[in-house]
C-alpha cells in the first residue's frame, strides 16, 4: 500500500537499491583485489575493515550533528557523489591509469577505504532519519521493512556480480558498473520530496548538541540495549569478514563461488523481509530480537564447522533470515522512540555501534584467526554472540518486554 501511494518513497527505495548494489560491488571487488592480488591473509582483510571503521567512528557524532542541522537529502547526495568519485579512482587504479608515488596497490586500497569510511559516517547519520520525512509515522514499521528489502536485494546482486565479473574479466568492468549505479542513485535521490525537517538549534554549541544525543541514548534503556546487542553480538560474530579466506582455504572454491556464498545471507534476509512487510513483529518484539541474535551466533558456529559448499550456503542463508528480523526491529526502535530533531545524532550514535560491530569486528576476526586459526576463530566468535544475547536479555528486561504495537 505504501509503495503504491507514495511516489517519493518509491524513489527512496529505488535509490537505496542502486546505491546498495554499487556499494556491495565496490566492497566485494576491493576485498577480492586485496586478497588475490596483494595479500592472501585473514589479517589483511581484517585490517581493511579497520581502515574503514576508524574515520567512520571518529566522525559519526559530528555527522549526526550535521544531519540534525542541515538538509539530510543534500548530505546524502553529496556523500554518494563522493562514493562515485572513489569508484572512478579505483577504476583508474585498476587500469594503471594513475601512479601515486611510494604507494603500492595494497596501500591505495587501504587509503580509498579510509575515504569511504568518512563518507559512510555522513550517509549513516542522514539516510535513516530521512525516512521519517517521507512516510507517515504509522507506516514506519512497514517502510523500514521495504527499506531493508532494497538493501538486501543490492546485497544479493552486488557480491554475485562483483565476484563473477572479477573472476572472469577482472576489476575494471565491475568499477564501471559501480559508477553507473551510483549515478542512477543520485538522480533518484534528486526526485525525492520530503516533509519539513525539525532541525536542531543552530545556536547551540556543537559539543553541547552532541552531548544531548548521547544523554538521550544512555537514558533510554530500550535503545541502548538494542544498540549494545548489535555491537557486541556482531563484533564477535562477524564471520562473513573471513569468508574470502574460508572459501579458499577450507572449501577450496574459486572467487566466483565466494560471491555466491557472500550473497547467501542476503537471499535469506530478502525472503524474510518480504514476509515482514506483511507480518510486522508487533508482539513479543523484544524477545524475537534477542532470540534472533542468539540464533545468529549458533549459525556462525555451524559455519565454522562446515566443510562443504552447500552446507555453508544453507547456514549463511538462515543466518541472513535471523539478521533481517533483528535489523528491522532495531530500525523501528530508533525511528519510533526518537524525536525528529534528534534523529540524526541518535542515528550517528547507532552507526558507531554498527561500525564497531562490523568493521572493527572484521579486524577482530582477522586478528583472532591469526592467533588461534581460522575455524576456531569463527566458532569462538559465534559462541560469544550467543552469550551476549543471553546476558543482555538478563540485564535489560525492558528490551525483553518491548512490544512494537505500543509505539505505532
GROMACS .gro file of C-alpha atoms in nm:
model
  408
    1UNK     CA    1   0.000   0.000   0.000
    2UNK     CA    2   0.274   0.246   0.096
    3UNK     CA    3   0.468   0.174  -0.225
    4UNK     CA    4   0.155   0.227  -0.433
    5UNK     CA    5   0.052   0.566  -0.295
    6UNK     CA    6   0.381   0.737  -0.201
    7UNK     CA    7   0.594   0.816  -0.508
    8UNK     CA    8   0.876   0.973  -0.305
    9UNK     CA    9   0.902   0.654  -0.103
   10UNK     CA   10   0.933   0.459  -0.429
   11UNK     CA   11   1.218   0.689  -0.536
   12UNK     CA   12   1.377   0.640  -0.193
   13UNK     CA   13   1.358   0.260  -0.221
   14UNK     CA   14   1.489   0.261  -0.579
   15UNK     CA   15   1.777   0.492  -0.483
   16UNK     CA   16   1.866   0.266  -0.191
   17UNK     CA   17   1.859  -0.034  -0.423
   18UNK     CA   18   2.102   0.108  -0.680
   19UNK     CA   19   2.329   0.258  -0.416
   20UNK     CA   20   2.344  -0.065  -0.215
   21UNK     CA   21   2.415  -0.255  -0.536
   22UNK     CA   22   2.703  -0.018  -0.608
   23UNK     CA   23   2.839  -0.033  -0.253
   24UNK     CA   24   2.835  -0.413  -0.243
   25UNK     CA   25   3.008  -0.438  -0.581
   26UNK     CA   26   3.264  -0.189  -0.454
   27UNK     CA   27   3.325  -0.373  -0.124
   28UNK     CA   28   3.344  -0.712  -0.296
   29UNK     CA   29   3.595  -0.603  -0.560
   30UNK     CA   30   3.818  -0.418  -0.312
   31UNK     CA   31   3.824  -0.725  -0.085
   32UNK     CA   32   3.896  -0.965  -0.372
   33UNK     CA   33   4.164  -0.738  -0.518
   34UNK     CA   34   4.336  -0.716  -0.183
   35UNK     CA   35   4.322  -1.091  -0.123
   36UNK     CA   36   4.401  -1.229  -0.468
   37UNK     CA   37   4.638  -0.961  -0.597
   38UNK     CA   38   4.826  -0.837  -0.290
   39UNK     CA   39   4.795  -1.027   0.039
   40UNK     CA   40   4.630  -1.367   0.092
   41UNK     CA   41   4.582  -1.338   0.467
   42UNK     CA   42   4.286  -1.305   0.702
   43UNK     CA   43   4.469  -1.028   0.885
   44UNK     CA   44   4.492  -0.811   0.570
   45UNK     CA   45   4.116  -0.840   0.518
   46UNK     CA   46   4.054  -0.754   0.882
   47UNK     CA   47   4.281  -0.452   0.850
   48UNK     CA   48   4.072  -0.333   0.556
   49UNK     CA   49   3.773  -0.322   0.789
   50UNK     CA   50   3.971  -0.124   1.044
   51UNK     CA   51   4.069   0.139   0.786
   52UNK     CA   52   3.700   0.195   0.710
   53UNK     CA   53   3.588   0.186   1.073
   54UNK     CA   54   3.837   0.437   1.215
   55UNK     CA   55   3.718   0.753   1.030
   56UNK     CA   56   3.359   0.628   1.039
   57UNK     CA   57   3.355   0.609   1.419
   58UNK     CA   58   3.558   0.927   1.478
   59UNK     CA   59   3.331   1.139   1.256
   60UNK     CA   60   2.995   0.979   1.337
   61UNK     CA   61   2.899   1.214   1.622
   62UNK     CA   62   2.991   1.518   1.411
   63UNK     CA   63   2.795   1.381   1.114
   64UNK     CA   64   2.493   1.330   1.341
   65UNK     CA   65   2.510   1.693   1.447
   66UNK     CA   66   2.536   1.799   1.081
   67UNK     CA   67   2.239   1.577   0.989
   68UNK     CA   68   2.017   1.743   1.251
   69UNK     CA   69   2.128   2.092   1.147
   70UNK     CA   70   2.135   2.074   0.766
   71UNK     CA   71   1.926   1.922   0.486
   72UNK     CA   72   1.958   1.542   0.507
   73UNK     CA   73   1.874   1.487   0.141
   74UNK     CA   74   2.158   1.719   0.036
   75UNK     CA   75   2.400   1.542   0.270
   76UNK     CA   76   2.303   1.208   0.116
   77UNK     CA   77   2.355   1.336  -0.240
   78UNK     CA   78   2.697   1.486  -0.164
   79UNK     CA   79   2.809   1.165   0.005
   80UNK     CA   80   2.700   0.947  -0.287
   81UNK     CA   81   2.884   1.177  -0.527
   82UNK     CA   82   3.192   1.115  -0.313
   83UNK     CA   83   3.140   0.738  -0.346
   84UNK     CA   84   3.114   0.785  -0.723
   85UNK     CA   85   3.446   0.972  -0.734
   86UNK     CA   86   3.608   0.697  -0.526
   87UNK     CA   87   3.489   0.437  -0.777
   88UNK     CA   88   3.633   0.642  -1.063
   89UNK     CA   89   3.964   0.647  -0.877
   90UNK     CA   90   3.952   0.270  -0.813
   91UNK     CA   91   3.882   0.212  -1.184
   92UNK     CA   92   4.180   0.428  -1.279
   93UNK     CA   93   4.399   0.246  -1.027
   94UNK     CA   94   4.289  -0.098  -1.151
   95UNK     CA   95   4.380   0.001  -1.508
   96UNK     CA   96   4.713   0.161  -1.406
   97UNK     CA   97   4.593   0.500  -1.534
   98UNK     CA   98   4.737   0.673  -1.229
   99UNK     CA   99   5.052   0.617  -1.028
  100UNK     CA  100   5.087   0.754  -0.677
  101UNK     CA  101   5.445   0.792  -0.558
  102UNK     CA  102   5.560   0.547  -0.289
  103UNK     CA  103   5.216   0.384  -0.268
  104UNK     CA  104   5.173   0.021  -0.370
  105UNK     CA  105   4.842  -0.129  -0.481
  106UNK     CA  106   4.752  -0.259  -0.136
  107UNK     CA  107   4.819   0.080   0.023
  108UNK     CA  108   4.599   0.252  -0.236
  109UNK     CA  109   4.310   0.020  -0.148
  110UNK     CA  110   4.354   0.097   0.222
  111UNK     CA  111   4.366   0.473   0.151
  112UNK     CA  112   4.047   0.467  -0.059
  113UNK     CA  113   3.875   0.254   0.205
  114UNK     CA  114   3.965   0.518   0.464
  115UNK     CA  115   3.797   0.783   0.246
  116UNK     CA  116   3.489   0.561   0.208
  117UNK     CA  117   3.471   0.540   0.587
  118UNK     CA  118   3.444   0.920   0.603
  119UNK     CA  119   3.157   0.921   0.354
  120UNK     CA  120   2.978   0.639   0.534
  121UNK     CA  121   2.972   0.842   0.854
  122UNK     CA  122   2.755   1.105   0.685
  123UNK     CA  123   2.524   0.868   0.497
  124UNK     CA  124   2.466   0.665   0.815
  125UNK     CA  125   2.358   0.979   1.000
  126UNK     CA  126   2.142   1.129   0.723
  127UNK     CA  127   1.967   0.842   0.542
  128UNK     CA  128   1.775   0.658   0.820
  129UNK     CA  129   1.619   0.979   0.965
  130UNK     CA  130   1.520   1.089   0.614
  131UNK     CA  131   1.269   0.804   0.601
  132UNK     CA  132   1.055   0.973   0.867
  133UNK     CA  133   1.031   1.281   0.639
  134UNK     CA  134   0.898   1.068   0.353
  135UNK     CA  135   0.638   0.841   0.520
  136UNK     CA  136   0.386   0.892   0.800
  137UNK     CA  137   0.463   0.759   1.147
  138UNK     CA  138   0.203   0.482   1.124
  139UNK     CA  139   0.384   0.339   0.820
  140UNK     CA  140   0.736   0.349   0.968
  141UNK     CA  141   0.747  -0.024   1.053
  142UNK     CA  142   0.646  -0.136   0.703
  143UNK     CA  143   0.863   0.133   0.542
  144UNK     CA  144   1.161   0.008   0.743
  145UNK     CA  145   1.098  -0.342   0.611
  146UNK     CA  146   1.086  -0.222   0.249
  147UNK     CA  147   1.400  -0.017   0.307
  148UNK     CA  148   1.575  -0.327   0.437
  149UNK     CA  149   1.444  -0.522   0.137
  150UNK     CA  150   1.607  -0.282  -0.109
  151UNK     CA  151   1.931  -0.307   0.090
  152UNK     CA  152   1.923  -0.686   0.072
  153UNK     CA  153   1.845  -0.700  -0.299
  154UNK     CA  154   2.153  -0.488  -0.357
  155UNK     CA  155   2.338  -0.716  -0.120
  156UNK     CA  156   2.237  -1.024  -0.320
  157UNK     CA  157   2.319  -0.890  -0.665
  158UNK     CA  158   2.625  -0.681  -0.572
  159UNK     CA  159   2.859  -0.953  -0.440
  160UNK     CA  160   2.746  -1.201  -0.707
  161UNK     CA  161   2.800  -0.953  -0.992
  162UNK     CA  162   3.124  -0.821  -0.847
  163UNK     CA  163   3.277  -1.163  -0.777
  164UNK     CA  164   3.164  -1.310  -1.110
  165UNK     CA  165   3.299  -1.023  -1.319
  166UNK     CA  166   3.621  -1.015  -1.116
  167UNK     CA  167   3.665  -1.391  -1.166
  168UNK     CA  168   3.603  -1.368  -1.541
  169UNK     CA  169   3.732  -1.028  -1.658
  170UNK     CA  170   3.899  -0.859  -1.360
  171UNK     CA  171   3.817  -0.546  -1.162
  172UNK     CA  172   3.785  -0.291  -1.443
  173UNK     CA  173   3.431  -0.353  -1.569
  174UNK     CA  174   3.299  -0.401  -1.215
  175UNK     CA  175   3.410  -0.049  -1.124
  176UNK     CA  176   3.245   0.089  -1.440
  177UNK     CA  177   2.915  -0.071  -1.341
  178UNK     CA  178   2.974   0.057  -0.991
  179UNK     CA  179   2.998   0.416  -1.118
  180UNK     CA  180   2.681   0.382  -1.327
  181UNK     CA  181   2.479   0.258  -1.028
  182UNK     CA  182   2.594   0.549  -0.812
  183UNK     CA  183   2.490   0.799  -1.081
  184UNK     CA  184   2.145   0.640  -1.116
  185UNK     CA  185   2.108   0.655  -0.738
  186UNK     CA  186   2.194   1.026  -0.740
  187UNK     CA  187   1.922   1.101  -0.997
  188UNK     CA  188   1.664   0.908  -0.795
  189UNK     CA  189   1.754   1.089  -0.471
  190UNK     CA  190   1.702   1.418  -0.652
  191UNK     CA  191   1.342   1.314  -0.731
  192UNK     CA  192   1.250   1.259  -0.364
  193UNK     CA  193   1.019   1.513  -0.198
  194UNK     CA  194   1.037   1.536   0.181
  195UNK     CA  195   0.833   1.700   0.456
  196UNK     CA  196   0.997   1.987   0.650
  197UNK     CA  197   1.277   1.878   0.880
  198UNK     CA  198   1.265   1.967   1.251
  199UNK     CA  199   1.619   2.095   1.287
  200UNK     CA  200   1.837   2.124   1.594
  201UNK     CA  201   1.904   2.465   1.748
  202UNK     CA  202   2.180   2.621   1.536
  203UNK     CA  203   2.276   2.849   1.827
  204UNK     CA  204   2.368   2.552   2.040
  205UNK     CA  205   2.737   2.464   2.062
  206UNK     CA  206   2.832   2.152   1.868
  207UNK     CA  207   2.962   1.960   2.170
  208UNK     CA  208   2.655   2.053   2.376
  209UNK     CA  209   2.430   1.929   2.096
  210UNK     CA  210   2.625   1.604   2.062
  211UNK     CA  211   2.617   1.554   2.439
  212UNK     CA  212   2.237   1.582   2.434
  213UNK     CA  213   2.218   1.299   2.181
  214UNK     CA  214   2.448   1.081   2.391
  215UNK     CA  215   2.247   1.158   2.706
  216UNK     CA  216   1.922   1.065   2.530
  217UNK     CA  217   2.058   0.726   2.423
  218UNK     CA  218   2.206   0.648   2.765
  219UNK     CA  219   1.878   0.734   2.937
  220UNK     CA  220   1.668   0.512   2.709
  221UNK     CA  221   1.728   0.152   2.815
  222UNK     CA  222   1.549   0.000   2.514
  223UNK     CA  223   1.750   0.197   2.257
  224UNK     CA  224   2.076   0.143   2.447
  225UNK     CA  225   2.004  -0.228   2.488
  226UNK     CA  226   1.928  -0.274   2.117
  227UNK     CA  227   2.244  -0.088   2.017
  228UNK     CA  228   2.458  -0.286   2.261
  229UNK     CA  229   2.313  -0.614   2.140
  230UNK     CA  230   2.409  -0.532   1.783
  231UNK     CA  231   2.755  -0.401   1.868
  232UNK     CA  232   2.867  -0.682   2.098
  233UNK     CA  233   2.693  -0.963   1.912
  234UNK     CA  234   2.825  -0.883   1.566
  235UNK     CA  235   3.161  -0.758   1.698
  236UNK     CA  236   3.249  -1.117   1.781
  237UNK     CA  237   3.026  -1.295   1.531
  238UNK     CA  238   3.126  -1.122   1.207
  239UNK     CA  239   3.240  -1.445   1.040
  240UNK     CA  240   3.137  -1.311   0.698
  241UNK     CA  241   3.453  -1.095   0.703
  242UNK     CA  242   3.661  -1.413   0.686
  243UNK     CA  243   3.457  -1.564   0.403
  244UNK     CA  244   3.718  -1.500   0.127
  245UNK     CA  245   3.975  -1.695   0.330
  246UNK     CA  246   3.724  -1.960   0.440
  247UNK     CA  247   3.602  -2.023   0.085
  248UNK     CA  248   3.962  -2.052  -0.038
  249UNK     CA  249   4.143  -2.244   0.236
  250UNK     CA  250   3.862  -2.456   0.385
  251UNK     CA  251   3.617  -2.504   0.098
  252UNK     CA  252   3.878  -2.464  -0.183
  253UNK     CA  253   3.648  -2.260  -0.408
  254UNK     CA  254   3.713  -2.022  -0.699
  255UNK     CA  255   3.647  -1.646  -0.647
  256UNK     CA  256   3.306  -1.654  -0.819
  257UNK     CA  257   3.182  -1.912  -0.569
  258UNK     CA  258   3.280  -1.675  -0.290
  259UNK     CA  259   3.031  -1.433  -0.445
  260UNK     CA  260   2.753  -1.692  -0.425
  261UNK     CA  261   2.831  -1.758  -0.058
  262UNK     CA  262   2.853  -1.386   0.009
  263UNK     CA  263   2.502  -1.333  -0.123
  264UNK     CA  264   2.350  -1.630   0.067
  265UNK     CA  265   2.273  -1.426   0.383
  266UNK     CA  266   2.112  -1.152   0.178
  267UNK     CA  267   1.890  -1.401  -0.006
  268UNK     CA  268   1.765  -1.529   0.329
  269UNK     CA  269   1.723  -1.175   0.455
  270UNK     CA  270   1.534  -1.068   0.142
  271UNK     CA  271   1.282  -1.350   0.169
  272UNK     CA  272   1.234  -1.274   0.537
  273UNK     CA  273   1.182  -0.903   0.470
  274UNK     CA  274   0.908  -0.983   0.219
  275UNK     CA  275   0.730  -1.175   0.494
  276UNK     CA  276   0.787  -0.896   0.748
  277UNK     CA  277   0.643  -0.640   0.505
  278UNK     CA  278   0.307  -0.811   0.558
  279UNK     CA  279   0.353  -0.956   0.907
  280UNK     CA  280   0.531  -0.692   1.114
  281UNK     CA  281   0.656  -0.828   1.452
  282UNK     CA  282   0.425  -0.615   1.670
  283UNK     CA  283   0.401  -0.864   1.959
  284UNK     CA  284   0.685  -1.005   2.176
  285UNK     CA  285   0.916  -0.786   1.970
  286UNK     CA  286   1.199  -0.769   2.222
  287UNK     CA  287   1.207  -1.146   2.275
  288UNK     CA  288   1.217  -1.202   1.899
  289UNK     CA  289   1.511  -0.962   1.870
  290UNK     CA  290   1.710  -1.147   2.138
  291UNK     CA  291   1.627  -1.493   2.003
  292UNK     CA  292   1.733  -1.394   1.652
  293UNK     CA  293   2.069  -1.267   1.780
  294UNK     CA  294   2.127  -1.594   1.967
  295UNK     CA  295   2.038  -1.789   1.651
  296UNK     CA  296   2.283  -1.573   1.455
  297UNK     CA  297   2.560  -1.683   1.692
  298UNK     CA  298   2.467  -2.052   1.666
  299UNK     CA  299   2.470  -2.029   1.286
  300UNK     CA  300   2.817  -1.873   1.294
  301UNK     CA  301   2.936  -2.174   1.494
  302UNK     CA  302   2.784  -2.408   1.234
  303UNK     CA  303   2.956  -2.216   0.955
  304UNK     CA  304   3.292  -2.261   1.125
  305UNK     CA  305   3.232  -2.636   1.149
  306UNK     CA  306   3.112  -2.669   0.788
  307UNK     CA  307   3.337  -2.836   0.531
  308UNK     CA  308   3.116  -2.828   0.220
  309UNK     CA  309   2.992  -2.554  -0.009
  310UNK     CA  310   2.623  -2.643   0.017
  311UNK     CA  311   2.621  -2.670   0.396
  312UNK     CA  312   2.793  -2.332   0.424
  313UNK     CA  313   2.544  -2.177   0.181
  314UNK     CA  314   2.245  -2.305   0.381
  315UNK     CA  315   2.392  -2.187   0.713
  316UNK     CA  316   2.463  -1.840   0.572
  317UNK     CA  317   2.115  -1.829   0.417
  318UNK     CA  318   1.946  -1.895   0.753
  319UNK     CA  319   2.178  -1.650   0.931
  320UNK     CA  320   2.054  -1.381   0.693
  321UNK     CA  321   1.696  -1.460   0.794
  322UNK     CA  322   1.777  -1.415   1.163
  323UNK     CA  323   1.977  -1.100   1.098
  324UNK     CA  324   1.697  -0.939   0.896
  325UNK     CA  325   1.443  -0.971   1.177
  326UNK     CA  326   1.682  -0.804   1.421
  327UNK     CA  327   1.770  -0.528   1.171
  328UNK     CA  328   1.404  -0.437   1.110
  329UNK     CA  329   1.320  -0.438   1.481
  330UNK     CA  330   1.621  -0.222   1.573
  331UNK     CA  331   1.541   0.028   1.296
  332UNK     CA  332   1.181   0.058   1.417
  333UNK     CA  333   1.302   0.117   1.773
  334UNK     CA  334   1.533   0.400   1.660
  335UNK     CA  335   1.273   0.569   1.439
  336UNK     CA  336   0.970   0.545   1.669
  337UNK     CA  337   1.136   0.627   2.001
  338UNK     CA  338   1.346   0.927   1.886
  339UNK     CA  339   1.221   1.286   1.823
  340UNK     CA  340   1.292   1.417   1.471
  341UNK     CA  341   1.519   1.698   1.591
  342UNK     CA  342   1.749   1.436   1.745
  343UNK     CA  343   1.725   1.154   1.489
  344UNK     CA  344   2.049   1.246   1.316
  345UNK     CA  345   2.250   1.231   1.638
  346UNK     CA  346   2.085   0.910   1.755
  347UNK     CA  347   2.139   0.752   1.412
  348UNK     CA  348   2.502   0.861   1.430
  349UNK     CA  349   2.546   0.701   1.772
  350UNK     CA  350   2.377   0.388   1.641
  351UNK     CA  351   2.611   0.391   1.343
  352UNK     CA  352   2.906   0.399   1.582
  353UNK     CA  353   2.774   0.082   1.741
  354UNK     CA  354   2.719  -0.073   1.397
  355UNK     CA  355   3.059   0.046   1.274
  356UNK     CA  356   3.223  -0.102   1.580
  357UNK     CA  357   3.048  -0.434   1.527
  358UNK     CA  358   3.101  -0.464   1.151
  359UNK     CA  359   3.434  -0.306   1.061
  360UNK     CA  360   3.617  -0.349   1.393
  361UNK     CA  361   3.453  -0.691   1.414
  362UNK     CA  362   3.617  -0.775   1.081
  363UNK     CA  363   3.954  -0.668   1.222
  364UNK     CA  364   3.894  -0.865   1.543
  365UNK     CA  365   3.807  -1.177   1.345
  366UNK     CA  366   4.121  -1.143   1.137
  367UNK     CA  367   4.333  -1.092   1.448
  368UNK     CA  368   4.183  -1.390   1.632
  369UNK     CA  369   4.213  -1.607   1.321
  370UNK     CA  370   4.582  -1.526   1.303
  371UNK     CA  371   4.624  -1.612   1.671
  372UNK     CA  372   4.426  -1.937   1.705
  373UNK     CA  373   4.339  -2.039   1.349
  374UNK     CA  374   4.057  -1.970   1.105
  375UNK     CA  375   3.797  -2.228   1.211
  376UNK     CA  376   3.849  -2.188   1.590
  377UNK     CA  377   3.814  -1.809   1.548
  378UNK     CA  378   3.475  -1.845   1.375
  379UNK     CA  379   3.346  -2.092   1.636
  380UNK     CA  380   3.472  -1.872   1.920
  381UNK     CA  381   3.301  -1.564   1.775
  382UNK     CA  382   2.968  -1.740   1.736
  383UNK     CA  383   2.984  -1.867   2.094
  384UNK     CA  384   3.043  -1.517   2.229
  385UNK     CA  385   2.747  -1.385   2.025
  386UNK     CA  386   2.514  -1.638   2.190
  387UNK     CA  387   2.649  -1.539   2.532
  388UNK     CA  388   2.592  -1.169   2.457
  389UNK     CA  389   2.224  -1.232   2.371
  390UNK     CA  390   2.173  -1.419   2.699
  391UNK     CA  391   2.348  -1.153   2.911
  392UNK     CA  392   2.154  -0.860   2.757
  393UNK     CA  393   1.825  -1.050   2.799
  394UNK     CA  394   1.905  -1.072   3.171
  395UNK     CA  395   2.048  -0.721   3.222
  396UNK     CA  396   1.793  -0.527   3.012
  397UNK     CA  397   1.445  -0.666   3.094
  398UNK     CA  398   1.277  -0.361   2.934
  399UNK     CA  399   1.418  -0.466   2.597
  400UNK     CA  400   1.298  -0.823   2.651
  401UNK     CA  401   0.946  -0.694   2.725
  402UNK     CA  402   0.939  -0.441   2.438
  403UNK     CA  403   0.625  -0.453   2.219
  404UNK     CA  404   0.626  -0.261   1.892
  405UNK     CA  405   0.245  -0.236   1.893
  406UNK     CA  406   0.265   0.015   2.181
  407UNK     CA  407   0.459   0.267   1.968
  408UNK     CA  408   0.255   0.264   1.646
   0.00000   0.00000   0.00000
